[in-house]
Tab-separated table of C-alpha atoms and ligand atoms in Angstrom:
chain	number	residue	atom	x	y	z
A	886	MET	CA	165.536	119.448	125.604
A	887	LYS	CA	167.725	122.258	124.446
A	888	LYS	CA	167.158	125.703	125.831
A	889	TRP	CA	165.487	126.990	122.563
A	890	THR	CA	163.142	124.076	122.165
A	891	LYS	CA	162.127	124.663	125.598
A	892	LEU	CA	161.438	128.201	125.168
A	893	PHE	CA	159.473	127.306	121.877
A	894	VAL	CA	157.317	124.759	123.763
A	895	VAL	CA	156.502	127.452	126.427
A	896	MET	CA	155.820	129.981	123.939
A	897	THR	CA	153.347	127.696	122.043
A	898	LEU	CA	151.618	126.922	125.372
A	899	VAL	CA	151.204	130.647	126.287
A	900	LEU	CA	149.996	131.520	122.680
A	901	SER	CA	147.297	128.817	122.545
A	902	LEU	CA	146.111	129.795	126.101
A	903	ALA	CA	145.713	133.269	124.839
A	904	LEU	CA	143.726	132.108	121.845
A	905	VAL	CA	141.496	130.035	123.892
A	906	SER	CA	140.437	132.866	126.277
A	907	VAL	CA	140.113	135.081	123.243
A	908	GLY	CA	137.606	132.304	121.918
A	909	CYS	CA	135.826	132.292	125.312
A	910	GLY	CA	135.610	136.099	125.252
A	911	SER	CA	133.679	136.107	121.959
A	912	LYS	CA	131.049	134.010	123.902
A	913	ASP	CA	130.538	137.010	126.267
A	914	ASN	CA	127.058	138.395	125.170
A	915	THR	CA	128.021	141.872	125.260
A	916	ALA	CA	130.849	141.562	122.804
A	917	PRO	CA	130.196	139.064	120.088
A	918	ALA	CA	132.662	138.107	117.543
A	919	ASP	CA	130.906	140.156	114.888
A	920	GLY	CA	131.120	143.238	117.052
A	921	LYS	CA	127.455	143.627	117.071
A	922	LYS	CA	125.730	145.195	120.348
A	923	VAL	CA	123.552	142.750	122.108
A	924	PHE	CA	120.589	143.895	123.921
A	925	LYS	CA	118.745	141.785	126.605
A	926	VAL	CA	115.080	141.271	125.943
A	927	GLY	CA	112.853	139.986	128.667
A	928	THR	CA	109.410	138.447	127.981
A	929	ASP	CA	106.687	136.420	129.503
A	930	ALA	CA	106.910	133.365	127.311
A	931	ALA	CA	103.381	132.031	128.200
A	932	TYR	CA	101.456	133.985	125.694
A	933	LYS	CA	100.876	132.136	122.430
A	934	PRO	CA	101.188	133.182	119.569
A	935	PHE	CA	103.243	136.183	120.827
A	936	GLU	CA	105.660	134.197	123.041
A	937	TRP	CA	105.833	130.760	124.335
A	938	THR	CA	108.349	128.266	125.402
A	939	MET	CA	109.107	125.085	123.234
A	940	PRO	CA	109.644	121.880	125.218
A	941	ASN	CA	113.436	122.258	124.487
A	942	GLY	CA	113.455	125.585	126.250
A	943	ASP	CA	113.656	127.770	123.059
A	944	ILE	CA	111.424	130.843	123.275
A	945	VAL	CA	109.444	131.412	120.028
A	946	GLY	CA	106.541	133.302	118.589
A	947	PHE	CA	105.487	136.381	116.626
A	948	ASP	CA	107.021	138.900	119.007
A	949	VAL	CA	110.294	136.860	118.930
A	950	ASP	CA	110.396	136.759	115.083
A	951	VAL	CA	109.634	140.614	114.908
A	952	ILE	CA	112.183	141.729	117.446
A	953	LYS	CA	114.833	139.570	115.666
A	954	ALA	CA	114.015	141.139	112.348
A	955	VAL	CA	113.940	144.540	114.035
A	956	ALA	CA	117.431	143.689	115.432
A	957	GLU	CA	118.714	142.517	112.002
A	958	ALA	CA	117.542	145.845	110.317
A	959	GLY	CA	119.136	147.763	113.114
A	960	GLY	CA	122.467	146.033	113.073
A	961	PHE	CA	122.352	144.611	116.680
A	962	GLU	CA	121.458	141.315	118.336
A	963	VAL	CA	118.908	140.271	120.921
A	964	GLN	CA	119.154	137.839	123.634
A	965	ILE	CA	115.731	136.768	124.828
A	966	GLU	CA	114.952	135.544	128.212
A	967	HIS	CA	111.896	134.577	130.261
A	968	LYS	CA	111.123	136.925	133.114
A	969	GLY	CA	107.618	136.483	133.810
A	970	TRP	CA	104.874	139.267	133.399
A	971	GLU	CA	105.464	141.134	136.757
A	972	GLY	CA	109.204	140.484	136.493
A	973	LEU	CA	109.434	142.186	133.369
A	974	PHE	CA	108.715	145.710	134.441
A	975	GLU	CA	110.988	145.348	137.547
A	976	ALA	CA	113.852	143.901	135.424
A	977	VAL	CA	113.707	146.861	132.812
A	978	ASN	CA	113.834	149.482	136.045
A	979	ASN	CA	116.989	147.566	137.531
A	980	GLY	CA	118.749	147.149	134.246
A	981	GLU	CA	118.659	143.330	134.315
A	982	ILE	CA	117.344	143.654	130.791
A	983	ASP	CA	117.352	146.424	128.216
A	984	MET	CA	113.632	146.083	126.913
A	985	ALA	CA	110.626	143.985	127.490
A	986	VAL	CA	108.994	142.420	124.528
A	987	SER	CA	105.800	140.826	125.477
A	988	ALA	CA	102.608	141.900	123.640
A	989	ILE	CA	102.710	144.967	126.033
A	990	THR	CA	100.049	147.352	125.625
A	991	ILE	CA	101.037	151.100	125.576
A	992	THR	CA	98.899	152.555	128.277
A	993	GLU	CA	99.021	156.101	129.784
A	994	GLU	CA	99.742	154.671	133.242
A	995	ARG	CA	102.779	152.704	131.987
A	996	GLN	CA	104.075	155.607	130.030
A	997	LYS	CA	104.295	157.347	133.403
A	998	GLU	CA	107.017	155.063	134.389
A	999	TYR	CA	108.537	153.651	131.131
A	1000	ASP	CA	109.063	154.653	127.596
A	1001	PHE	CA	107.779	152.791	124.701
A	1002	ALA	CA	108.973	152.516	121.108
A	1003	ASN	CA	106.287	152.970	118.433
A	1004	ALA	CA	103.212	150.567	118.297
A	1005	TYR	CA	103.607	147.312	116.211
A	1006	PHE	CA	100.375	145.671	116.723
A	1007	GLU	CA	96.710	146.443	117.337
A	1008	ALA	CA	94.650	144.302	119.865
A	1009	THR	CA	91.560	144.578	122.054
A	1010	GLN	CA	90.202	142.248	124.856
A	1011	LEU	CA	87.938	139.255	124.427
A	1012	ILE	CA	85.858	137.314	126.942
A	1013	LEU	CA	86.566	133.700	127.074
A	1014	VAL	CA	83.597	131.554	128.519
A	1015	PRO	CA	82.275	128.048	128.617
A	1016	GLU	CA	80.376	127.110	125.439
A	1017	ASP	CA	76.892	127.073	127.517
A	1018	SER	CA	77.637	130.267	129.311
A	1019	THR	CA	74.934	133.013	129.091
A	1020	ILE	CA	77.419	135.752	129.365
A	1021	ALA	CA	77.126	137.716	126.190
A	1022	SER	CA	78.843	141.072	127.029
A	1023	LEU	CA	81.263	142.865	129.352
A	1024	ALA	CA	78.287	144.243	131.552
A	1025	ASP	CA	77.321	140.509	131.897
A	1026	LEU	CA	80.437	139.962	133.911
A	1027	GLU	CA	78.948	141.824	136.793
A	1028	GLY	CA	78.731	139.555	139.895
A	1029	LYS	CA	80.732	137.046	138.130
A	1030	ASN	CA	84.288	135.466	138.910
A	1031	ILE	CA	86.344	136.663	136.165
A	1032	GLY	CA	89.978	135.141	135.768
A	1033	VAL	CA	92.720	137.612	134.459
A	1034	GLN	CA	96.370	137.740	134.235
A	1035	GLN	CA	97.540	140.142	137.033
A	1036	GLY	CA	98.377	143.584	135.995
A	1037	THR	CA	97.524	143.078	132.420
A	1038	THR	CA	94.918	145.162	130.356
A	1039	GLY	CA	92.635	142.497	131.036
A	1040	ASP	CA	92.733	142.990	134.676
A	1041	ILE	CA	92.583	146.542	134.321
A	1042	SER	CA	89.693	146.635	131.895
A	1043	VAL	CA	87.479	144.425	134.364
A	1044	ARG	CA	88.407	146.762	137.216
A	1045	SER	CA	87.611	149.926	135.376
A	1046	ALA	CA	84.120	148.544	134.547
A	1047	PHE	CA	83.335	147.056	137.990
A	1048	GLY	CA	85.644	148.949	140.459
A	1049	LYS	CA	89.179	148.636	141.317
A	1050	GLU	CA	88.482	146.453	144.447
A	1051	TYR	CA	85.854	144.378	142.634
A	1052	ALA	CA	85.952	140.883	144.389
A	1053	GLY	CA	85.082	138.935	141.406
A	1054	VAL	CA	88.351	139.663	139.770
A	1055	LYS	CA	90.657	136.568	140.126
A	1056	PRO	CA	94.258	137.524	139.251
A	1057	PHE	CA	96.593	134.806	137.896
A	1058	GLU	CA	100.226	134.858	137.459
A	1059	ASN	CA	99.993	134.011	133.691
A	1060	THR	CA	97.173	133.566	131.327
A	1061	PRO	CA	97.425	129.823	130.755
A	1062	PHE	CA	96.802	129.497	134.541
A	1063	ALA	CA	93.642	131.798	134.222
A	1064	ILE	CA	92.328	129.630	131.312
A	1065	GLN	CA	93.093	126.512	133.207
A	1066	ALA	CA	90.800	127.903	136.005
A	1067	LEU	CA	87.912	128.538	133.415
A	1068	THR	CA	88.208	124.828	132.051
A	1069	ILE	CA	87.844	123.470	135.571
A	1070	GLY	CA	84.950	125.766	136.518
A	1071	GLN	CA	86.953	128.018	138.960
A	1072	VAL	CA	85.906	131.127	137.127
A	1073	ASP	CA	83.166	132.109	134.931
A	1074	ALA	CA	85.200	134.029	132.386
A	1075	VAL	CA	88.529	135.091	131.462
A	1076	VAL	CA	89.446	138.443	129.947
A	1077	ALA	CA	92.606	138.406	127.878
A	1078	ASP	CA	94.002	139.900	124.601
A	1079	ASN	CA	92.024	138.907	121.584
A	1080	VAL	CA	94.626	137.061	119.625
A	1081	VAL	CA	95.675	134.966	122.635
A	1082	VAL	CA	91.988	133.925	123.373
A	1083	LEU	CA	91.470	132.939	119.551
A	1084	GLU	CA	94.564	130.976	119.582
A	1085	TYR	CA	93.445	129.089	122.521
A	1086	ILE	CA	90.151	128.130	120.957
A	1087	LYS	CA	91.815	127.108	117.712
A	1088	ALA	CA	94.448	124.900	119.511
A	1089	ASN	CA	91.834	123.268	121.704
A	1090	PRO	CA	88.826	122.451	119.686
A	1091	ASN	CA	87.436	120.031	122.343
A	1092	ALA	CA	87.745	122.678	125.185
A	1093	LYS	CA	84.058	123.658	124.864
A	1094	VAL	CA	84.537	127.265	125.178
A	1095	LYS	CA	83.652	130.244	123.024
A	1096	PHE	CA	84.591	133.925	123.035
A	1097	VAL	CA	82.508	136.944	123.359
A	1098	SER	CA	83.344	140.334	122.017
A	1099	ASP	CA	82.337	143.677	123.232
A	1100	ASP	CA	82.894	147.138	121.659
A	1101	ALA	CA	83.237	148.629	125.185
A	1102	PHE	CA	86.830	147.253	125.185
A	1103	GLU	CA	89.021	149.985	123.682
A	1104	PRO	CA	91.521	149.282	120.970
A	1105	GLU	CA	95.027	148.637	122.218
A	1106	TYR	CA	98.545	148.902	120.731
A	1107	TYR	CA	101.486	146.897	121.636
A	1108	GLY	CA	104.938	148.395	122.040
A	1109	TYR	CA	108.519	147.746	123.271
A	1110	LEU	CA	109.068	148.877	126.668
A	1111	VAL	CA	112.484	150.473	127.638
A	1112	LYS	CA	113.628	152.289	130.761
A	1113	LYS	CA	112.306	155.875	131.131
A	1114	GLY	CA	114.890	158.137	129.488
A	1115	ASN	CA	116.281	155.602	127.404
A	1116	THR	CA	115.889	157.635	124.223
A	1117	GLU	CA	118.776	156.126	122.426
A	1118	LEU	CA	117.416	152.550	122.475
A	1119	GLN	CA	113.833	153.816	121.953
A	1120	GLN	CA	114.945	155.690	118.738
A	1121	LEU	CA	117.080	152.751	117.571
A	1122	LEU	CA	113.938	150.411	117.934
A	1123	ASN	CA	111.615	153.005	116.109
A	1124	GLU	CA	114.226	153.326	113.113
A	1125	SER	CA	114.633	149.494	112.768
A	1126	LEU	CA	110.992	148.916	113.078
A	1127	GLN	CA	110.141	151.393	110.462
A	1128	LYS	CA	112.727	149.545	108.356
A	1129	ILE	CA	110.839	146.279	108.414
A	1130	MET	CA	107.562	147.921	108.004
A	1131	ASP	CA	108.799	149.445	104.792
A	1132	ASN	CA	110.687	146.423	103.313
A	1133	GLY	CA	107.822	143.889	103.779
A	1134	LYS	CA	109.589	141.845	106.461
A	1135	TYR	CA	107.120	142.736	109.207
A	1136	GLU	CA	104.150	141.838	106.685
A	1137	GLU	CA	105.844	138.411	105.858
A	1138	ILE	CA	106.082	137.625	109.589
A	1139	TYR	CA	102.486	138.728	110.297
A	1140	ASN	CA	101.191	136.646	107.479
A	1141	THR	CA	102.983	133.479	108.604
A	1142	TYR	CA	101.245	133.885	112.020
A	1143	PHE	CA	97.920	135.334	111.154
A	1144	GLY	CA	97.319	134.922	107.467
A	1145	LYS	CA	96.646	137.808	105.062
B	182	LIG	N1	98.571	143.182	126.221
B	182	LIG	C1	98.196	143.009	127.650
B	182	LIG	C2	98.951	143.981	128.567
B	182	LIG	O1	99.830	144.670	127.978
B	182	LIG	C3	98.730	141.583	127.966
B	182	LIG	C4	100.009	141.213	127.702
B	182	LIG	C5	100.450	140.007	128.362
B	182	LIG	N2	101.790	139.599	127.724
B	182	LIG	C6	102.286	138.357	128.075
B	182	LIG	N3	103.383	137.998	127.399
B	182	LIG	N4	101.716	137.637	129.133
B	182	LIG	O2	98.605	144.163	129.616
C-alpha cells in the first residue's frame, strides 16, 4: 500500500470509531440525541390502574400516561423504573431517582420530608371484604385482621382508627399481596385506595368480594414527590401539569381510564 492510501485507511477507521462512540453516547439517558433533559421516575408498578408491569416488563398505567404527557408539555423526558413502594422514598432521598410517581397521597407527614408538585388526582380509601362479610363500616374493622400495603394511607388510616400498635393490621409489601391474603382467608379485609379496589373487583368478577365505603375516610390527593428543596423540578412539574390540564390532554387520558 502506498503511504497516502495507508493514511487514508487509518483516518477512515479513526473517524468511524469516533462516530460509533458518538452514537453510543446518544444512548446515555441524561443526554439524549434531541438534547432534552431526562428525569428518572420511580414507581411501585403493582398498583393497577395507576401503574403496573406488563408481561414484557413494560410499566404502564394512568400515572405513566400522565407523567409522559407532563414531560412532553414541559419539554423533558422521563425514564420510569420499578422501585417498590418503600424503595421509592429512599431513592428520592439518595438521588437515585428524581421523582416518585406512584399514586402517592400528599400528606402532612410526608411533606415534612419531601416536596410535592400540585395534586393531580383525588382519591379515598375503600374496604375490600369477602362477599358474605358482615363488615359494613370502618368501625366494624375493630378486632379484625386487616391487610394493608405497608406505609400507605390505607395502613395509616387503620392505625389512626384503632391505634398505632393495633395488632390486627397486617402490613404487606404491595397491595396485590394484601388482596391475595384476603382471597385465601388470611385477613378479613383490605384497606386500599378506592380506584385500585374497584379495579380489582372489575377485573376479577369471580373473586366473591365486595367493597365497603365509609365517609370516615378523608379525601386524599395524589402528587409527584421530589426531594425536599428541589423547587426547580417541583415548579417545572407544576407548570407542565397545568399545561395538560388546560389543553385537554389530562382529561383525555382520564377518560380513557375512567370514562367521563
Ligand atoms: N395513595 C396511597 C398512599 O399514598 C397508596 C399509594 C400506593 N401506590 C403504589 N403504587 N403502590 O399511601
